Amino acid sequence: MNPFRHSLGVKIAAVAFAATLLVFAGIFVVDFSWYQDNLLLELKASSDFSAELLQMAVEEPMKKGDDAATIRQFENLSQYGHLALFLTDAKGTVTYSNRQSALRRHVAGLIPPGSFKDMLDLGLTRPLDHSALLHIDGAPYFAEVKTVQNAPSCHHCHGASRPILGAVVMLQNVSGQYARLTQFHFRRTAFLFLGLAALLAGLLYYIHRVFITRVGTITQKTEEVTGGNLDVRFDVGGSDELSRLSEHLTTMVAGRKRAEGKLAGLNRDLEKLVARRTRDLARKAAELETANRRLVELDRMKTVFLSTVSHEFKTPLTAVLGFARLMARRFHRDILPETLGRRDDFGRSAAQIAENLPIMIEEGERLAELIDKVIDLTDLESGSVEWKMAPMDLGRTAARAVENVRQTARAKNLALTLEADDGPYDMRGDQDRLTAALGHLLKNAVAFTTEGGVTCRVRRVDDELAVDVIDTGRGISPVDQEAIFETFRQLGDHLTDKPGGTGLGLAIARAVARGHGGRITVQSVPGQGSVFTLSVPLTPPAPDELDQTREAP
């Protein structure tokens, strides 16, 4: 069974049934109201003629003042058991009646319903000719009240002072007429109900055949399409909107089938392409992995080579520098004085030697400094350095670094200031290496500053200490702000714009900061100077955490 058909059919049947009941109830209420009005009119029409005859029969002797004849007329009417006729005075007391038991009694007491008393009271106060349908002891009665006005023909007995003499009250049992009319109304209502039921059944049959069944078929076909069957045809017959809808659905399913075929072909092509690209990526990944291992090995070999070469250079270079200084000292003491004033070749050679020896010593010292930096950097990168962690004052360390660079700054006419007024800045660290790291930052700032000055500022930041090296130099572009920490990398690598130095200072400073669990950051705007910040925790982290920090990029 199709749940859609069952659910929709039940809903439509329920709505149609409810609408039919509402229509039937409305028609029944209106018809019942008409029935009440028509029943009263029919009874009044059938009773008015009898009332007129009876009134004419009793009025004639009353006009003549013949009381005996009037009484006989009412006695003659006593044979009609279904009829009760009362003539009252102005107070409602029965004076004449075809029922002897009613004489000298108030007419309102003879009829139980209270509404009749209101009608009687109204008829005794003003002219009235009113009728109503009453139920007395379960039987229907037609009641009519007619005011007896004081006509000129009645003045000989009643005078002319009172406008109303009384009332004529007639009660007529209309059970037969009431039953016939009620039966007629019941039959009419039954025929109306049967007609509406037949109309409802025909309407539901038509809706079920023309709409519910066809919609159910469309729903069933749609479920088959949802299940994956794209060979379905929505054929529900007819030439109305549902038939056109089924044709459109058939066209849509056919289009979907064609689209899925194309999509399947595209998926197959895509799978082949993905498989090929995956193989290519795997091959490239393997090549990159191999290249990375080679780079790591080359980096290790480079570090070992630099360390080995540096150590091999250091010993003979120390000897060369020592002999050069000894030669210079003895040359200036023993030989150069003997050549003063001589203009021959010996004198000129001695003067040239005297000029070249300081250059040889200076370049040897620069080469020795480079070798010391290379050895220091390779030790830091390899993790073989021995850290001398101890309580220290970072403010005093910064002051030492500033004093070590002051002569260089003075030579360039640069102001070099220290801001560390809210000390002490106590922490645990390697004081010598931190001094060297701050010295590299300060030397770098002085090297790239031509006007203004350099400021070294020590401050507290939460649970860290920070040293800012602020210069008014050329600044660093965002692209170069990370590259400057690479080894042997300097800004201005052109022949006309290369500053002094080896390009190892910033790399050594970063390695020292990481060795303390800290970091170095840079903020710079080209043309507006730079700010290098070395931040270290008050207490160095644990050794395992420290190793992870040193390995960070």
Coordinates of C-alpha atoms in Angstrom, one line a residue:
M1 CA 0.0 0.0 0.0
N2 CA 1.3 3.4 -0.9
P3 CA 1.5 5.5 2.4
F4 CA 1.2 8.7 0.4
R5 CA -2.1 7.5 -1.2
H6 CA -3.5 6.4 2.1
S7 CA -2.5 9.5 4.0
L8 CA -3.6 12.0 1.3
G9 CA -6.8 10.1 0.6
V10 CA -7.7 10.1 4.3
K11 CA -7.0 13.8 4.6
I12 CA -9.1 14.7 1.6
A13 CA -11.9 12.4 2.7
A14 CA -11.8 13.9 6.2
V15 CA -11.9 17.4 4.8
A16 CA -14.7 16.6 2.4
F17 CA -16.7 14.8 5.2
A18 CA -16.2 17.7 7.6
A19 CA -17.3 20.2 4.9
T20 CA -20.4 18.1 4.1
L21 CA -21.3 17.9 7.8
L22 CA -20.9 21.7 8.1
V23 CA -23.1 22.2 5.0
F24 CA -25.7 19.7 6.3
A25 CA -25.7 21.3 9.8
G26 CA -26.2 24.8 8.3
I27 CA -29.0 23.6 6.0
F28 CA -30.6 21.7 8.9
V29 CA -30.5 24.8 11.2
V30 CA -32.0 27.0 8.5
D31 CA -34.5 24.4 7.5
F32 CA -35.5 23.8 11.1
S33 CA -36.0 27.6 11.6
W34 CA -38.1 27.7 8.5
Y35 CA -40.0 24.6 9.7
Q36 CA -40.9 26.3 13.0
D37 CA -42.1 29.4 11.2
N38 CA -44.0 27.5 8.5
L39 CA -45.5 25.2 11.1
L40 CA -46.8 28.1 13.1
L41 CA -48.1 29.7 9.9
E42 CA -49.8 26.5 8.7
L43 CA -51.4 25.9 12.1
K44 CA -52.5 29.6 12.3
A45 CA -54.0 29.4 8.8
S46 CA -55.9 26.2 9.6
S47 CA -57.1 27.6 13.0
D48 CA -58.0 31.1 11.9
F49 CA -61.0 30.0 10.0
S50 CA -62.3 28.0 12.9
A51 CA -61.6 30.9 15.3
E52 CA -63.5 33.3 13.0
L53 CA -66.6 31.0 12.9
L54 CA -66.5 30.5 16.6
Q55 CA -66.1 34.2 17.3
M56 CA -69.0 35.0 15.0
A57 CA -71.2 32.4 16.8
V58 CA -70.7 33.9 20.2
E59 CA -70.5 37.6 19.2
E60 CA -74.0 37.9 17.9
P61 CA -75.9 37.1 21.2
M62 CA -73.3 39.1 23.1
K63 CA -74.0 42.2 21.0
K64 CA -77.7 41.8 21.8
G65 CA -77.0 41.4 25.5
D66 CA -78.6 38.0 25.5
D67 CA -76.7 36.3 28.2
A68 CA -78.6 33.0 28.0
A69 CA -78.1 32.8 24.3
T70 CA -74.4 33.4 24.8
I71 CA -74.2 30.7 27.3
R72 CA -76.0 28.2 25.0
Q73 CA -73.6 29.0 22.2
F74 CA -70.6 28.2 24.4
E75 CA -72.4 25.0 25.6
N76 CA -72.9 24.0 22.0
L77 CA -69.1 24.3 21.5
S78 CA -68.3 21.9 24.3
Q79 CA -68.8 19.0 22.0
Y80 CA -65.4 19.9 20.3
G81 CA -63.0 18.2 22.7
H82 CA -59.9 19.5 21.0
L83 CA -61.0 23.1 21.3
A84 CA -61.1 25.3 24.4
L85 CA -62.6 28.8 24.2
F86 CA -62.5 31.4 26.9
L87 CA -64.0 34.9 27.1
T88 CA -62.5 37.0 29.9
D89 CA -63.2 40.3 31.4
A90 CA -60.7 43.1 31.7
K91 CA -59.0 41.4 34.6
G92 CA -58.6 38.1 32.9
T93 CA -61.3 36.2 34.7
V94 CA -63.2 33.7 32.5
T95 CA -66.9 34.8 32.1
Y96 CA -67.9 32.4 29.3
S97 CA -66.3 29.1 28.2
N98 CA -67.1 25.8 26.6
R99 CA -65.5 24.3 29.6
Q100 CA -67.7 24.7 32.7
S101 CA -64.8 24.1 35.0
A102 CA -63.0 27.2 33.8
L103 CA -65.7 29.7 34.7
R104 CA -64.9 32.4 37.3
R105 CA -61.2 31.4 37.1
H106 CA -58.3 33.4 35.9
V107 CA -57.4 32.2 32.4
A108 CA -53.6 32.3 33.2
G109 CA -54.1 29.6 35.8
L110 CA -55.6 27.3 33.2
I111 CA -52.5 27.2 31.0
P112 CA -49.2 26.3 32.6
P113 CA -46.6 28.0 30.3
G114 CA -45.5 31.3 31.7
S115 CA -45.0 32.9 28.3
F116 CA -48.8 32.7 27.8
K117 CA -49.4 34.9 30.8
D118 CA -47.2 37.6 29.3
M119 CA -49.2 37.4 26.0
L120 CA -52.5 37.5 27.9
D121 CA -51.4 40.5 30.1
L122 CA -50.4 42.3 26.9
G123 CA -53.8 41.6 25.3
L124 CA -55.7 43.0 28.3
T125 CA -53.8 46.3 28.2
R126 CA -53.9 47.2 24.5
P127 CA -55.4 45.9 21.3
L128 CA -53.8 42.5 20.4
D129 CA -54.3 39.7 17.9
H130 CA -51.5 37.3 18.6
S131 CA -51.0 33.5 18.2
A132 CA -48.4 31.0 19.4
L133 CA -47.6 27.3 19.4
L134 CA -47.6 25.9 23.0
H135 CA -46.9 22.5 24.4
I136 CA -49.2 21.6 27.2
D137 CA -48.8 18.2 28.9
G138 CA -46.6 17.1 26.0
A139 CA -49.2 17.9 23.4
P140 CA -49.0 20.8 20.8
Y141 CA -51.6 23.5 21.1
F142 CA -52.3 26.5 19.0
A143 CA -53.1 29.4 21.2
E144 CA -54.6 32.7 20.1
V145 CA -55.4 35.8 22.1
K146 CA -57.6 38.5 20.7
T147 CA -58.5 41.7 22.5
V148 CA -62.2 42.5 22.9
Q149 CA -62.5 46.2 22.4
N150 CA -65.4 48.3 23.7
A151 CA -67.2 48.8 20.4
P152 CA -70.3 51.2 20.2
S153 CA -72.5 48.1 20.0
C154 CA -71.3 47.2 23.5
H155 CA -71.9 50.6 25.1
H156 CA -75.5 49.7 26.1
C157 CA -74.2 47.1 28.6
H158 CA -70.6 48.2 29.4
G159 CA -70.7 52.0 28.8
A160 CA -68.1 53.9 26.9
S161 CA -65.5 54.5 29.6
R162 CA -63.4 51.4 29.2
P163 CA -61.6 50.9 25.8
I164 CA -60.9 47.2 26.5
L165 CA -63.6 44.9 27.8
G166 CA -61.5 41.7 27.9
A167 CA -60.1 39.0 25.6
V168 CA -61.0 35.9 23.7
V169 CA -58.6 33.1 24.3
M170 CA -58.7 30.0 22.1
L171 CA -56.7 26.8 22.6
Q172 CA -56.8 24.2 19.9
N173 CA -55.1 20.8 20.1
V174 CA -53.2 20.5 16.8
S175 CA -51.4 17.1 17.4
G176 CA -52.6 15.7 14.1
Q177 CA -51.4 18.6 12.0
Y178 CA -48.2 18.8 14.1
A179 CA -47.4 15.1 13.5
R180 CA -48.1 15.4 9.8
L181 CA -45.8 18.5 9.4
T182 CA -43.1 17.0 11.6
Q183 CA -43.1 13.8 9.5
F184 CA -42.8 15.8 6.4
H185 CA -39.9 17.8 7.8
F186 CA -38.2 14.5 8.9
R187 CA -38.6 13.0 5.4
R188 CA -37.2 16.1 3.8
T189 CA -34.2 16.2 6.1
A190 CA -33.6 12.5 5.4
F191 CA -33.7 13.0 1.7
L192 CA -31.4 16.0 2.0
F193 CA -28.9 13.9 4.1
L194 CA -29.0 11.1 1.6
G195 CA -28.5 13.5 -1.3
L196 CA -25.5 15.1 0.4
A197 CA -24.1 11.6 1.2
A198 CA -24.4 10.6 -2.4
L199 CA -22.8 13.8 -3.5
L200 CA -19.9 13.3 -1.0
A201 CA -19.4 9.7 -2.2
G202 CA -19.4 10.7 -5.8
L203 CA -17.0 13.6 -5.1
L204 CA -14.6 11.3 -3.1
Y205 CA -14.7 8.7 -5.8
Y206 CA -13.9 11.3 -8.4
I207 CA -11.0 12.7 -6.3
H208 CA -9.6 9.3 -5.7
R209 CA -9.8 8.2 -9.3
V210 CA -8.6 11.4 -10.9
F211 CA -6.2 12.8 -8.3
I212 CA -5.2 10.4 -5.4
T213 CA -4.5 7.4 -7.5
R214 CA -2.4 9.3 -10.1
V215 CA -0.5 11.2 -7.5
G216 CA 0.2 7.9 -5.7
T217 CA 1.6 6.5 -8.9
I218 CA 3.8 9.5 -9.4
T219 CA 5.0 9.2 -5.8
Q220 CA 5.8 5.5 -6.2
K221 CA 7.8 6.2 -9.4
T222 CA 9.6 8.9 -7.6
E223 CA 10.6 6.5 -4.8
E224 CA 12.0 4.1 -7.5
V225 CA 14.0 7.0 -8.9
T226 CA 15.3 7.8 -5.4
G227 CA 16.3 4.1 -5.1
G228 CA 18.4 4.4 -8.3
N229 CA 16.1 3.2 -11.0
L230 CA 16.4 5.8 -13.8
D231 CA 14.5 3.8 -16.4
V232 CA 11.1 4.8 -14.8
R233 CA 8.4 6.5 -16.9
F234 CA 5.8 8.7 -15.2
D235 CA 2.7 7.7 -17.2
V236 CA -0.5 8.6 -15.4
G237 CA -2.7 9.2 -18.4
G238 CA -5.0 12.1 -19.1
S239 CA -4.3 15.5 -20.5
D240 CA -4.4 17.7 -17.4
E241 CA -1.8 19.3 -15.2
L242 CA -0.9 15.9 -13.6
S243 CA -0.2 14.4 -17.0
R244 CA 2.0 17.3 -18.0
L245 CA 3.8 17.0 -14.7
S246 CA 4.4 13.3 -15.3
E247 CA 5.9 14.2 -18.7
H248 CA 8.2 16.8 -17.2
L249 CA 9.3 14.3 -14.5
T250 CA 10.0 11.7 -17.2
T251 CA 12.1 14.2 -19.1
M252 CA 14.0 15.2 -15.9
V253 CA 14.8 11.6 -15.0
A254 CA 16.1 11.0 -18.5
G255 CA 18.2 14.1 -18.2
R256 CA 19.5 12.9 -14.9
K257 CA 20.4 9.5 -16.4
R258 CA 22.4 11.2 -19.1
A259 CA 24.1 13.5 -16.6
E260 CA 25.0 10.6 -14.3
G261 CA 26.5 8.8 -17.3
K262 CA 28.6 11.8 -18.1
L263 CA 29.5 12.2 -14.4
A264 CA 30.5 8.6 -14.2
G265 CA 32.8 9.1 -17.2
L266 CA 34.3 12.2 -15.6
N267 CA 34.8 10.3 -12.4
R268 CA 36.6 7.5 -14.2
D269 CA 38.8 10.1 -15.9
L270 CA 39.3 11.9 -12.6
E271 CA 40.2 8.7 -10.8
K272 CA 42.8 7.9 -13.5
L273 CA 44.2 11.5 -13.2
V274 CA 44.2 11.3 -9.4
A275 CA 46.0 7.9 -9.5
R276 CA 48.6 9.3 -12.0
R277 CA 49.1 12.5 -9.9
T278 CA 49.3 10.4 -6.7
R279 CA 52.1 8.3 -8.2
D280 CA 53.8 11.5 -9.4
L281 CA 53.4 13.0 -5.9
A282 CA 54.7 9.8 -4.3
R283 CA 57.7 9.9 -6.6
K284 CA 58.3 13.6 -5.9
A285 CA 57.8 13.0 -2.1
A286 CA 60.4 10.2 -2.3
E287 CA 62.7 12.5 -4.2
L288 CA 62.2 15.3 -1.7
E289 CA 62.8 12.9 1.2
T290 CA 66.0 11.8 -0.4
A291 CA 67.0 15.4 -1.1
N292 CA 66.1 16.4 2.5
R293 CA 68.2 13.6 3.9
R294 CA 71.0 14.8 1.6
L295 CA 70.5 18.3 2.8
V296 CA 70.5 17.3 6.4
E297 CA 73.6 15.3 5.8
L298 CA 75.2 18.2 3.9
D299 CA 74.3 20.5 6.7
R300 CA 75.8 18.1 9.2
M301 CA 78.9 17.8 7.0
K302 CA 79.0 21.6 6.7
T303 CA 78.8 22.0 10.4
V304 CA 81.5 19.3 10.9
F305 CA 83.6 20.8 8.1
L306 CA 83.3 24.4 9.6
S307 CA 84.1 23.1 13.0
T308 CA 87.0 21.1 11.8
V309 CA 88.4 23.8 9.6
S310 CA 87.9 26.4 12.2
H311 CA 89.7 24.4 14.8
E312 CA 92.5 23.6 12.3
F313 CA 92.8 27.3 11.4
K314 CA 92.7 28.5 14.9
T315 CA 96.0 27.0 16.1
P316 CA 98.2 28.1 13.2
L317 CA 96.5 31.4 13.0
T318 CA 97.2 32.0 16.7
A319 CA 100.9 31.2 16.0
V320 CA 100.9 33.5 12.9
L321 CA 99.3 36.4 14.9
G322 CA 101.7 35.8 17.7
F323 CA 104.8 35.9 15.4
A324 CA 103.3 38.9 13.5
R325 CA 102.9 40.9 16.7
L326 CA 106.4 39.8 17.8
M327 CA 107.9 40.8 14.4
A328 CA 106.1 44.1 14.5
R329 CA 107.2 44.9 18.0
R330 CA 110.9 44.0 17.3
F331 CA 110.8 45.6 13.8
H332 CA 109.7 48.9 15.3
R333 CA 112.2 48.6 18.1
D334 CA 115.4 47.2 16.4
I335 CA 115.1 47.8 12.6
L336 CA 112.8 50.7 11.9
P337 CA 114.9 53.3 13.9
E338 CA 118.0 52.3 11.9
T339 CA 116.2 53.2 8.6
L340 CA 115.0 56.6 9.5
G341 CA 116.3 59.2 7.1
R342 CA 117.5 56.6 4.6
R343 CA 116.2 57.0 1.1
D344 CA 117.7 53.9 -0.5
D345 CA 115.9 50.7 -1.3
F346 CA 116.4 49.3 2.3
G347 CA 114.8 52.4 3.8
R348 CA 111.8 52.3 1.4
S349 CA 111.4 48.5 2.1
A350 CA 111.5 49.0 5.8
A351 CA 108.9 51.8 5.6
Q352 CA 106.6 49.5 3.5
I353 CA 107.0 46.7 6.0
A354 CA 106.2 49.1 8.8
E355 CA 102.9 50.0 7.0
N356 CA 101.9 46.4 6.1
L357 CA 102.6 44.7 9.4
P358 CA 99.6 46.4 11.2
I359 CA 97.3 45.6 8.3
M360 CA 98.5 41.9 8.5
I361 CA 97.8 41.9 12.2
E362 CA 94.4 43.5 11.8
E363 CA 93.2 41.1 9.1
G364 CA 94.6 38.2 11.2
E365 CA 92.6 39.4 14.2
R366 CA 89.5 39.7 12.0
L367 CA 90.0 36.2 10.7
A368 CA 90.5 35.0 14.2
E369 CA 87.3 36.7 15.3
L370 CA 85.5 35.0 12.3
I371 CA 86.9 31.6 13.3
D372 CA 85.8 32.1 16.9
K373 CA 82.3 33.0 15.7
V374 CA 82.1 30.0 13.4
I375 CA 83.3 27.7 16.3
D376 CA 80.8 29.3 18.6
L377 CA 77.9 28.9 16.1
T378 CA 78.8 25.3 15.2
D379 CA 78.9 24.4 18.9
L380 CA 75.5 26.1 19.5
E381 CA 73.9 24.4 16.5
S382 CA 75.3 21.0 17.3
G383 CA 74.2 21.2 21.0
S384 CA 77.7 20.5 22.3
V385 CA 78.1 23.9 24.0
E386 CA 78.3 23.8 27.8
W387 CA 75.9 26.3 29.4
K388 CA 77.0 28.0 32.6
M389 CA 73.6 28.8 34.1
A390 CA 73.8 30.9 37.3
P391 CA 72.0 33.8 39.0
M392 CA 72.7 37.0 37.1
D393 CA 71.3 40.6 36.5
L394 CA 70.3 41.1 32.9
G395 CA 70.5 44.9 33.4
R396 CA 74.2 44.7 34.2
T397 CA 74.8 42.3 31.3
A398 CA 73.2 44.8 29.0
A399 CA 75.4 47.5 30.4
R400 CA 78.5 45.5 29.7
A401 CA 77.4 44.8 26.2
V402 CA 76.8 48.6 25.7
E403 CA 80.2 49.5 27.0
N404 CA 81.8 46.9 24.7
V405 CA 80.2 48.6 21.6
R406 CA 80.5 52.2 22.8
Q407 CA 83.8 52.8 21.1
T408 CA 82.4 51.6 17.7
A409 CA 79.4 53.8 18.1
R410 CA 81.5 56.8 19.0
A411 CA 83.6 56.3 15.9
K412 CA 80.5 56.8 13.8
N413 CA 79.3 59.7 15.9
L414 CA 76.2 57.8 17.0
A415 CA 74.5 58.2 20.4
L416 CA 74.4 54.9 22.4
T417 CA 72.2 54.9 25.5
L418 CA 71.0 52.4 28.0
E419 CA 67.5 52.4 29.6
A420 CA 67.4 50.1 32.7
D421 CA 66.1 52.3 35.5
D422 CA 63.7 49.9 37.4
G423 CA 66.3 47.1 38.0
P424 CA 67.6 44.8 39.2
Y425 CA 66.6 42.3 36.5
D426 CA 67.5 39.0 38.3
M427 CA 67.3 35.7 36.3
R428 CA 69.2 32.5 35.7
G429 CA 71.4 32.4 32.6
D430 CA 74.8 32.2 31.0
Q431 CA 76.0 35.7 31.5
D432 CA 79.0 35.6 29.1
R433 CA 76.9 34.2 26.2
L434 CA 74.1 36.7 26.8
T435 CA 76.6 39.5 26.9
A436 CA 78.0 38.3 23.5
A437 CA 74.4 37.9 22.1
L438 CA 73.5 41.5 23.1
G439 CA 76.8 42.7 21.7
H440 CA 76.0 41.1 18.3
L441 CA 72.6 42.9 18.3
L442 CA 74.2 46.2 19.3
K443 CA 77.0 45.9 16.7
N444 CA 74.4 45.0 14.0
A445 CA 72.4 48.2 15.0
V446 CA 75.5 50.4 14.9
A447 CA 76.6 48.9 11.6
F448 CA 73.3 49.7 9.8
T449 CA 72.8 53.2 11.4
T450 CA 74.4 56.3 9.9
E451 CA 72.5 59.0 11.8
G452 CA 70.8 59.3 15.1
G453 CA 71.6 56.6 17.6
V454 CA 71.0 53.3 19.2
T455 CA 69.1 52.6 22.4
C456 CA 69.3 49.5 24.6
R457 CA 66.2 49.2 26.8
V458 CA 65.7 46.5 29.5
R459 CA 62.1 45.8 30.7
R460 CA 59.9 43.2 32.4
V461 CA 57.1 41.4 30.5
D462 CA 55.0 39.1 32.7
D463 CA 57.3 36.2 33.6
E464 CA 60.0 37.2 31.1
L465 CA 62.7 39.8 30.7
A466 CA 63.2 41.6 27.5
V467 CA 66.0 43.7 26.0
D468 CA 65.1 46.0 23.1
V469 CA 67.8 47.2 20.7
I470 CA 66.4 50.2 18.9
D471 CA 68.1 52.0 16.0
T472 CA 67.4 54.8 13.6
G473 CA 68.9 53.0 10.6
R474 CA 67.7 52.1 7.2
G475 CA 65.1 49.5 8.4
I476 CA 64.4 46.1 7.1
S477 CA 61.8 45.0 4.5
P478 CA 59.3 42.3 5.6
V479 CA 60.8 39.9 3.1
D480 CA 64.3 40.2 4.7
Q481 CA 63.2 40.1 8.4
E482 CA 63.5 36.3 8.6
A483 CA 66.4 35.9 6.2
I484 CA 68.8 38.1 8.3
F485 CA 69.0 35.4 10.9
E486 CA 70.5 33.0 8.4
T487 CA 74.3 32.3 8.6
F488 CA 76.5 34.4 6.4
R489 CA 73.5 36.5 5.4
Q490 CA 73.7 40.3 5.4
L491 CA 71.6 43.1 3.9
G492 CA 73.1 45.0 1.1
D493 CA 75.0 42.2 -0.6
H494 CA 76.1 44.5 -3.4
L495 CA 79.7 45.6 -3.8
T496 CA 78.8 49.2 -3.1
D497 CA 76.5 48.6 -0.2
K498 CA 78.1 45.9 1.9
P499 CA 78.6 46.7 5.6
G500 CA 81.4 45.3 7.7
G501 CA 80.9 42.0 9.6
T502 CA 80.6 38.3 8.9
G503 CA 76.8 37.7 8.9
L504 CA 77.0 35.4 11.9
G505 CA 76.1 37.7 14.7
L506 CA 72.3 37.6 14.5
A507 CA 72.4 33.8 14.0
I508 CA 74.6 33.4 17.2
A509 CA 72.3 35.8 19.1
R510 CA 69.2 33.8 18.1
A511 CA 70.9 30.5 19.1
V512 CA 71.9 32.0 22.5
A513 CA 68.3 33.1 23.1
R514 CA 66.9 29.7 22.2
G515 CA 69.5 28.1 24.5
H516 CA 67.8 30.0 27.3
G517 CA 64.3 29.1 26.2
G518 CA 63.8 32.5 24.7
R519 CA 63.5 34.1 21.3
I520 CA 64.5 37.1 19.2
T521 CA 61.9 39.1 17.3
V522 CA 62.3 42.1 14.9
Q523 CA 59.9 44.9 14.1
S524 CA 61.0 47.3 11.3
V525 CA 59.7 49.7 8.7
P526 CA 62.1 50.5 5.8
G527 CA 63.5 54.0 6.3
Q528 CA 62.3 54.3 9.9
G529 CA 64.7 52.0 11.8
S530 CA 64.4 48.6 13.5
V531 CA 63.7 47.1 16.9
F532 CA 65.3 43.8 17.8
T533 CA 63.9 42.2 21.0
L534 CA 65.7 39.4 22.9
S535 CA 63.2 37.8 25.4
V536 CA 64.2 35.2 28.0
P537 CA 62.3 33.6 30.8
L538 CA 63.3 34.4 34.4
T539 CA 64.0 30.6 34.9
P540 CA 65.3 28.5 32.1
P541 CA 62.9 25.6 31.1
A542 CA 63.6 21.9 31.7
P543 CA 66.4 20.3 29.6
D544 CA 63.9 18.4 27.3
E545 CA 61.8 21.5 26.7
L546 CA 65.1 23.4 26.1
D547 CA 66.1 21.0 23.4
Q548 CA 62.8 21.4 21.6
T549 CA 63.2 25.2 21.8
R550 CA 66.7 25.0 20.4
E551 CA 65.5 22.9 17.5
A552 CA 62.7 25.3 16.6
P553 CA 63.2 27.1 13.2

